[in-house]
Short mmCIF file of C-alpha atoms in Angstrom, two decimals:
data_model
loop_
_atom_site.label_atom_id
_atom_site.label_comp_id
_atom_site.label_asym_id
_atom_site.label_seq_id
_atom_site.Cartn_x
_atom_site.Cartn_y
_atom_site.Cartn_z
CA UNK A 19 98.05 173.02 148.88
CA UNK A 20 97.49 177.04 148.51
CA UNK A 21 96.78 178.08 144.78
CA UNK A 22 97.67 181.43 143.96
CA UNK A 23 96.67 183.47 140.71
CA UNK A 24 98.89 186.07 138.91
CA UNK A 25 99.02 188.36 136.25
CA UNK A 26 101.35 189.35 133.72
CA UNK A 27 102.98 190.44 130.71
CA UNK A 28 103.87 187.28 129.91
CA UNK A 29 104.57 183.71 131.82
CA UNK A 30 107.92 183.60 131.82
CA UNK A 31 108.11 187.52 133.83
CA UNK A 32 104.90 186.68 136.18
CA UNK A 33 106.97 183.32 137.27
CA UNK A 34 110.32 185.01 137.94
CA UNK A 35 108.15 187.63 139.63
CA UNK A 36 106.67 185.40 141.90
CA UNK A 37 109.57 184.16 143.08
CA UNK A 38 111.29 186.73 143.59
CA UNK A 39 108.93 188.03 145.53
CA UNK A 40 108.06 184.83 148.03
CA UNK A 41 111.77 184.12 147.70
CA UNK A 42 111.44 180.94 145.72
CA UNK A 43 113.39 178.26 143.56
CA UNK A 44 111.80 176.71 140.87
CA UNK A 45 111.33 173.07 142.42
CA UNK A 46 109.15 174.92 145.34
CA UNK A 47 106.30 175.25 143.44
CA UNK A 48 104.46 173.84 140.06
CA UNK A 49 102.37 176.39 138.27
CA UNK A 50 100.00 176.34 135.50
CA UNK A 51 99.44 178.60 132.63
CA UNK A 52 95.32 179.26 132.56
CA UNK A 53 95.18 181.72 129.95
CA UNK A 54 97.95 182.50 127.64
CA UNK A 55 96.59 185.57 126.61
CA UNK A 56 98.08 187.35 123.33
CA UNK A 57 100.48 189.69 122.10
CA UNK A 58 97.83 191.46 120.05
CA UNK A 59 98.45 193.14 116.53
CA UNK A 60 102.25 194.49 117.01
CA UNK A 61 101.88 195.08 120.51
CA UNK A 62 99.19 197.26 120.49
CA UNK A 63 95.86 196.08 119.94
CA UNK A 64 93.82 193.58 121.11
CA UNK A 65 97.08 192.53 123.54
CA UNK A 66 95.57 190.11 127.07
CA UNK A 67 97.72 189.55 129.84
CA UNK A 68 98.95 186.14 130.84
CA UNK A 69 97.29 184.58 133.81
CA UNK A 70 98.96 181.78 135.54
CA UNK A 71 98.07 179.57 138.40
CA UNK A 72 100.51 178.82 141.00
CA UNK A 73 100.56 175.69 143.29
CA UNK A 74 102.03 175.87 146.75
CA UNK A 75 102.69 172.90 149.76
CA UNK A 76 101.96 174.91 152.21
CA UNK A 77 104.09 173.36 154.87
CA UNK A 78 106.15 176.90 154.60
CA UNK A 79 102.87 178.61 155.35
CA UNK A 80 101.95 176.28 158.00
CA UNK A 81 105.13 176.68 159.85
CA UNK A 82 104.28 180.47 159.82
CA UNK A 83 100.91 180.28 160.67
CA UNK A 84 101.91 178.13 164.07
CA UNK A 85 105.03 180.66 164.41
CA UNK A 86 102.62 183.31 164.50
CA UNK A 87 99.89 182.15 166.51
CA UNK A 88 102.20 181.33 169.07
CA UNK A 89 103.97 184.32 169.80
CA UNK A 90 100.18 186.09 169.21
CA UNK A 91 99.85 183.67 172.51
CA UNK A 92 102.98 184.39 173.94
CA UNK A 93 101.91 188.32 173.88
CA UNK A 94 104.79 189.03 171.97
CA UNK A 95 103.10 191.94 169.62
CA UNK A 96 105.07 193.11 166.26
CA UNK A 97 107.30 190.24 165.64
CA UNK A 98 107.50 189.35 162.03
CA UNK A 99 107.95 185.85 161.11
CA UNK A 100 109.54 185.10 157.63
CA UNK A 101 109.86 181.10 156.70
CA UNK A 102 112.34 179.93 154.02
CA UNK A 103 113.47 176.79 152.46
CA UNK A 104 117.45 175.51 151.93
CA UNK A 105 117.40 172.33 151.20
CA UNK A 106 115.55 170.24 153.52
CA UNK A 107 115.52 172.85 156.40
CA UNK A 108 112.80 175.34 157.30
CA UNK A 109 114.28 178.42 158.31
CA UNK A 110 112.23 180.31 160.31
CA UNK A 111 113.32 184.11 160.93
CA UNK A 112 111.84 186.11 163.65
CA UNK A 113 111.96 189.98 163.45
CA UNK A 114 111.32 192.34 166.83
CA UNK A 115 114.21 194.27 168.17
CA UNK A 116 112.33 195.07 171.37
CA UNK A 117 111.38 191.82 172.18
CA UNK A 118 114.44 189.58 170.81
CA UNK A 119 116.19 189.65 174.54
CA UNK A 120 113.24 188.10 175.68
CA UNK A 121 112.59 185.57 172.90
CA UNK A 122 115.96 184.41 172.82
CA UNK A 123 115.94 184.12 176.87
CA UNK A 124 119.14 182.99 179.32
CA UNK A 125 121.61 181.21 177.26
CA UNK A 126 118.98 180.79 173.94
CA UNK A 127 116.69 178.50 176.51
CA UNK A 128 113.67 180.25 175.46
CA UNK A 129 114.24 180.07 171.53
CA UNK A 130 115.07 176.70 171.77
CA UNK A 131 112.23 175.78 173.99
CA UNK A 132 110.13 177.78 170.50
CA UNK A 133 112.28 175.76 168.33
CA UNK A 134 111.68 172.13 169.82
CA UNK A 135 107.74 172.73 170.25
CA UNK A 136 107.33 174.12 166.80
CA UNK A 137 109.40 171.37 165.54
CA UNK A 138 107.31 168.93 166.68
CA UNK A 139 104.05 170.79 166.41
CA UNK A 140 104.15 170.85 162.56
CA UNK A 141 105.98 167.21 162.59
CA UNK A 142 102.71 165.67 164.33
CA UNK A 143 100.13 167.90 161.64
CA UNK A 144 102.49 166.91 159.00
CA UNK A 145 103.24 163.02 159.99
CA UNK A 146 106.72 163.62 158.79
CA UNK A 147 110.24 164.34 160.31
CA UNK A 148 110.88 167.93 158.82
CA UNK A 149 113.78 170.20 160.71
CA UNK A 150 112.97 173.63 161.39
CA UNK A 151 115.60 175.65 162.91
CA UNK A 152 114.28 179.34 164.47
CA UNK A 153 116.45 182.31 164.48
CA UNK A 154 115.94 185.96 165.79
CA UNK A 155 118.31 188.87 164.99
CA UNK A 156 121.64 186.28 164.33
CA UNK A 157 121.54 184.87 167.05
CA UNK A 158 122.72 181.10 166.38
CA UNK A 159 125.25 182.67 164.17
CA UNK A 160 126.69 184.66 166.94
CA UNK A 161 126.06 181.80 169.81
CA UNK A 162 128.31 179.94 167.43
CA UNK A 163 131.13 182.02 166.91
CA UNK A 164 131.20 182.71 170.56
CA UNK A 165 131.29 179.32 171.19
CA UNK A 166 134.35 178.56 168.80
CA UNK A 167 135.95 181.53 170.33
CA UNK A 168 136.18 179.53 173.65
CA UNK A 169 136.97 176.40 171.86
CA UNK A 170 139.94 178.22 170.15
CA UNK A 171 141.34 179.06 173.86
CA UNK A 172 140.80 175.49 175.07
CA UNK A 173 142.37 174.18 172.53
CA UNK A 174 145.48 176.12 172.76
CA UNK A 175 145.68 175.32 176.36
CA UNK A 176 145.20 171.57 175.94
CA UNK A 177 147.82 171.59 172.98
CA UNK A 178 150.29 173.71 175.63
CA UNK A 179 149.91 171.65 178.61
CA UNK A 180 149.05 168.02 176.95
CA UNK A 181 146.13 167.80 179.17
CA UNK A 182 142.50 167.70 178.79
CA UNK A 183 139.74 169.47 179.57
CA UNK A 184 136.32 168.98 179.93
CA UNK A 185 133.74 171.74 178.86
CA UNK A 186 130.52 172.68 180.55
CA UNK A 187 127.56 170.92 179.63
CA UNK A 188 126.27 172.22 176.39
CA UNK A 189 123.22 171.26 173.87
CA UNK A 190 123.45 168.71 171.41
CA UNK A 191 123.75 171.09 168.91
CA UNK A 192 126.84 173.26 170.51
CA UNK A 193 128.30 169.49 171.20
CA UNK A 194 128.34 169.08 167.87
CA UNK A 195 129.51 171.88 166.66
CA UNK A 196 133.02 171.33 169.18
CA UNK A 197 133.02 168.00 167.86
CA UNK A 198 132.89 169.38 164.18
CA UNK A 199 135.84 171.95 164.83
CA UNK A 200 137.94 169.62 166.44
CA UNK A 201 138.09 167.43 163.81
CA UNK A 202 139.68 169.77 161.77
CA UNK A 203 142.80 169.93 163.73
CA UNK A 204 144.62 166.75 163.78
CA UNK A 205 146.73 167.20 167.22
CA UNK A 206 143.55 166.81 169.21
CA UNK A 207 140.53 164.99 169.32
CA UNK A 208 137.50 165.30 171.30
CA UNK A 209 135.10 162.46 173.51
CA UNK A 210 131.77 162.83 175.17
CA UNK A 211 130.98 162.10 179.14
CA UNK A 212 127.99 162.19 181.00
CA UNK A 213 124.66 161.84 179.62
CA UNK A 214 121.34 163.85 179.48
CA UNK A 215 121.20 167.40 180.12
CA UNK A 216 125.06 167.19 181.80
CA UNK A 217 126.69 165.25 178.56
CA UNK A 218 129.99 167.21 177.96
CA UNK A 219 132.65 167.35 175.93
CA UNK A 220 136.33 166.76 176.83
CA UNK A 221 139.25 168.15 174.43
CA UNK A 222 142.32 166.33 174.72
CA UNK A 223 145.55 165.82 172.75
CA UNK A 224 145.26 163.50 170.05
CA UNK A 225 147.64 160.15 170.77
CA UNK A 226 151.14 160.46 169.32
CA UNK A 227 152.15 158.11 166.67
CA UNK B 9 98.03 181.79 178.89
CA UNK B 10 95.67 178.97 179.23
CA UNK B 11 95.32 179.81 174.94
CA UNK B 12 98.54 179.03 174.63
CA UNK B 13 98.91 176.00 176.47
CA UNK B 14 95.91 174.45 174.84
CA UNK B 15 97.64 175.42 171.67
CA UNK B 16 100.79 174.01 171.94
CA UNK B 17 99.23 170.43 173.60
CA UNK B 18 96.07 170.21 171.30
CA UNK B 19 98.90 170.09 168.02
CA UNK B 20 100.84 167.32 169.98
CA UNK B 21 98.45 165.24 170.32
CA UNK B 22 96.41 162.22 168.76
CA UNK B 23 93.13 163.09 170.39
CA UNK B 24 92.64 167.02 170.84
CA UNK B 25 88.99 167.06 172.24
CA UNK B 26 90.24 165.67 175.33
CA UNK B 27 92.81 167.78 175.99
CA UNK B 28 90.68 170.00 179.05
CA UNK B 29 92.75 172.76 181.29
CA UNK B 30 91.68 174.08 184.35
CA UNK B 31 93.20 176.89 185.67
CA UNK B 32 93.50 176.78 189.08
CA UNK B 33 94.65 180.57 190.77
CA UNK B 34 96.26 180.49 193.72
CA UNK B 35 97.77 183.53 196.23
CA UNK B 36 101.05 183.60 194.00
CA UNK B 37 100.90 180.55 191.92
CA UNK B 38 98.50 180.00 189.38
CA UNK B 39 98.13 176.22 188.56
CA UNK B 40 96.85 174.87 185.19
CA UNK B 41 96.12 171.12 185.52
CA UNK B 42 96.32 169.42 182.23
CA UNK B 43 94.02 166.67 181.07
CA UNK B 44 94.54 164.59 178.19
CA UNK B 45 93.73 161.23 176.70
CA UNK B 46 95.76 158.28 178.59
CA UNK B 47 98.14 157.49 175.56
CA UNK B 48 98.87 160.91 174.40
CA UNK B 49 100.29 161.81 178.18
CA UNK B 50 103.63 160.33 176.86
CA UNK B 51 103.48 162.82 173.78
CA UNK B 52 102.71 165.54 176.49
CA UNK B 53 105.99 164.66 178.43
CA UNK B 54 108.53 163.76 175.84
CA UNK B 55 111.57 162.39 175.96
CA UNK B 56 112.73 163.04 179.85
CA UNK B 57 110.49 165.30 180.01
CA UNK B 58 111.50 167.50 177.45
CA UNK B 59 108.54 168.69 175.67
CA UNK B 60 106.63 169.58 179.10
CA UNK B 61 109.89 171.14 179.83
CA UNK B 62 109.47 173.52 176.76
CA UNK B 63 106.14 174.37 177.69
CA UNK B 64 107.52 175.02 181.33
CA UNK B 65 109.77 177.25 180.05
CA UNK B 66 107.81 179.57 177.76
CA UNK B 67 105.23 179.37 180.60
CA UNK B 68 107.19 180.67 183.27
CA UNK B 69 108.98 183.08 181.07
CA UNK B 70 105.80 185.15 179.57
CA UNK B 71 104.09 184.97 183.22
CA UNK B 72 107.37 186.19 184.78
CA UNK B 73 106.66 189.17 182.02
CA UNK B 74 103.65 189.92 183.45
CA UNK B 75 104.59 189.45 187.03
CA UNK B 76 103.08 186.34 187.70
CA UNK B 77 103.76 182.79 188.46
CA UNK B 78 102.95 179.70 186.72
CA UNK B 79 102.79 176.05 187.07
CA UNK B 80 101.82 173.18 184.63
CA UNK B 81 100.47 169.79 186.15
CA UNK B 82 99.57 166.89 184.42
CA UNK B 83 96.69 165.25 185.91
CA UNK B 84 96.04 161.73 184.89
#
């Protein structure tokens, strides 16, 4: 737990402060009002600020900490290394133009080699199953719509020719993600073959009723 | 880079004060053979290999950066 202590006007603007600041929702965090303080005589006498204590899991600053300290390792200098929370998901956001090329590494092998140890760096500390997903400059966003792009094309070939055809081996993630977009469109469905590090996907046109 | 394999392993594991890495430099090469407890080797490896793999990577990728090669061995 990390305790912080603020000051205010009054509790309700040092709380919506606070989170706007660390980028916050209100079932983050519990807080604690330690001194009220007082309006004074018509606002201008005798008026003390509001103090109030704020209580913090730090699992968000853990993941940060690690993020850091390994990219401290990794001699990666000036990378900044923000940490949110949607939902159950950790979002970890890494910020260095000059060295994103290099983070990310041939075909996002290097950020999801970052991802995967981080992951399970902070689930063995933590002795629970949390999912942290690691991002630098868009990049899964972009992977993504790249990926769909070429999805888009095999599609319209399998739906021309009534054939299928099998991808290239891709992550469990991008697998999913073809799988996902597939579903959508009901004259073709999708299948998996192979296993490991060579499972693919195949694309091919949905039976005919 | 032996700080950053000992801090990657030392958070996998059950038993970090026996995690011990010797770094072994060779003409090209430089070898760091990994010690750990016998039942967190397992943790060490993953699934097909697939945490060592991760540390492979990020291994060879930052020595590659500085122009030289590296090489992670677990030695049981």
């Amino acid at each position: 737990m990390r305790e912080i202590i603020k000051i205010g006007k009054s509790t309700s603007t040092v709380i919506a402060h606070f989170m706007k600041q660390n980028n916050l929702q209100l079932e983050d965090f519990k807080f604690e009002v330690i001194d009220e303080g007082a309006k004074g005589f018509l606002g201008l006498f005798g008026s003390k600020p509001t103090t109030v204590k704020f209580i913090l899991p730090d699992i968000t600053e853990k993941i940060k900490q690690y993020a850091e300290e390994m990219l401290r390792l990794m001699t990666i200098d000036s990378c900044g290394v923000k940490v949110t929370k949607k939902k159950d998901k950790y979002f970890v956001t890494l910020e260095s133009s000059e060295n994103a090329g290099f983070i990310i590494g041939k075909d996002g092998k290097m950020l999801d080699s970052f991802q995967s140890l981080l992951n399970q760096m902070i689930n063995k500390q933590e002795k629970q199953k949390l999912k942290i997903n690691v991002d630098i400059e868009n990049y899964r966003n972009r992977r993504k719509q790249s990926l769909l792009a070429k999805v888009k094309t095999i599609s319209g070939k399998v739906k021309k020719n009534g054939k299928s055809i099998t991808m290239e081996p891709l992550t469990a993630t991008d697998r999913k993600t073809v799988h996902q977009f597939i579903e959508k469109n009901s004259s073709l469905k999708t299948m998996s073959v192979g296993g490991g590090r060579e499972k693919r996907v195949v694309i091919l046109p949905a039976a005919k009723k | 880079m032996n700080d950053l394999i000992e801090f990657i392993v030392k958070a996998l594991v059950d038993d970090p004060s026996a995690v011990k890495i010797k770094e072994v430099e060779g003409d090209k090469t430089t070898t760091f053979e990994l010690r750990a407890a016998k039942s967190d080797i397992g943790k060490i490896i993953g699934k097909r290999g697939r945490t060592v793999g991760a540390i492979r990577n990020i291994l060879s990728a930052v020595s590659a950066r500085q122009g030289k090669r590296a090489v992670i061995e677990i030695v049981e």
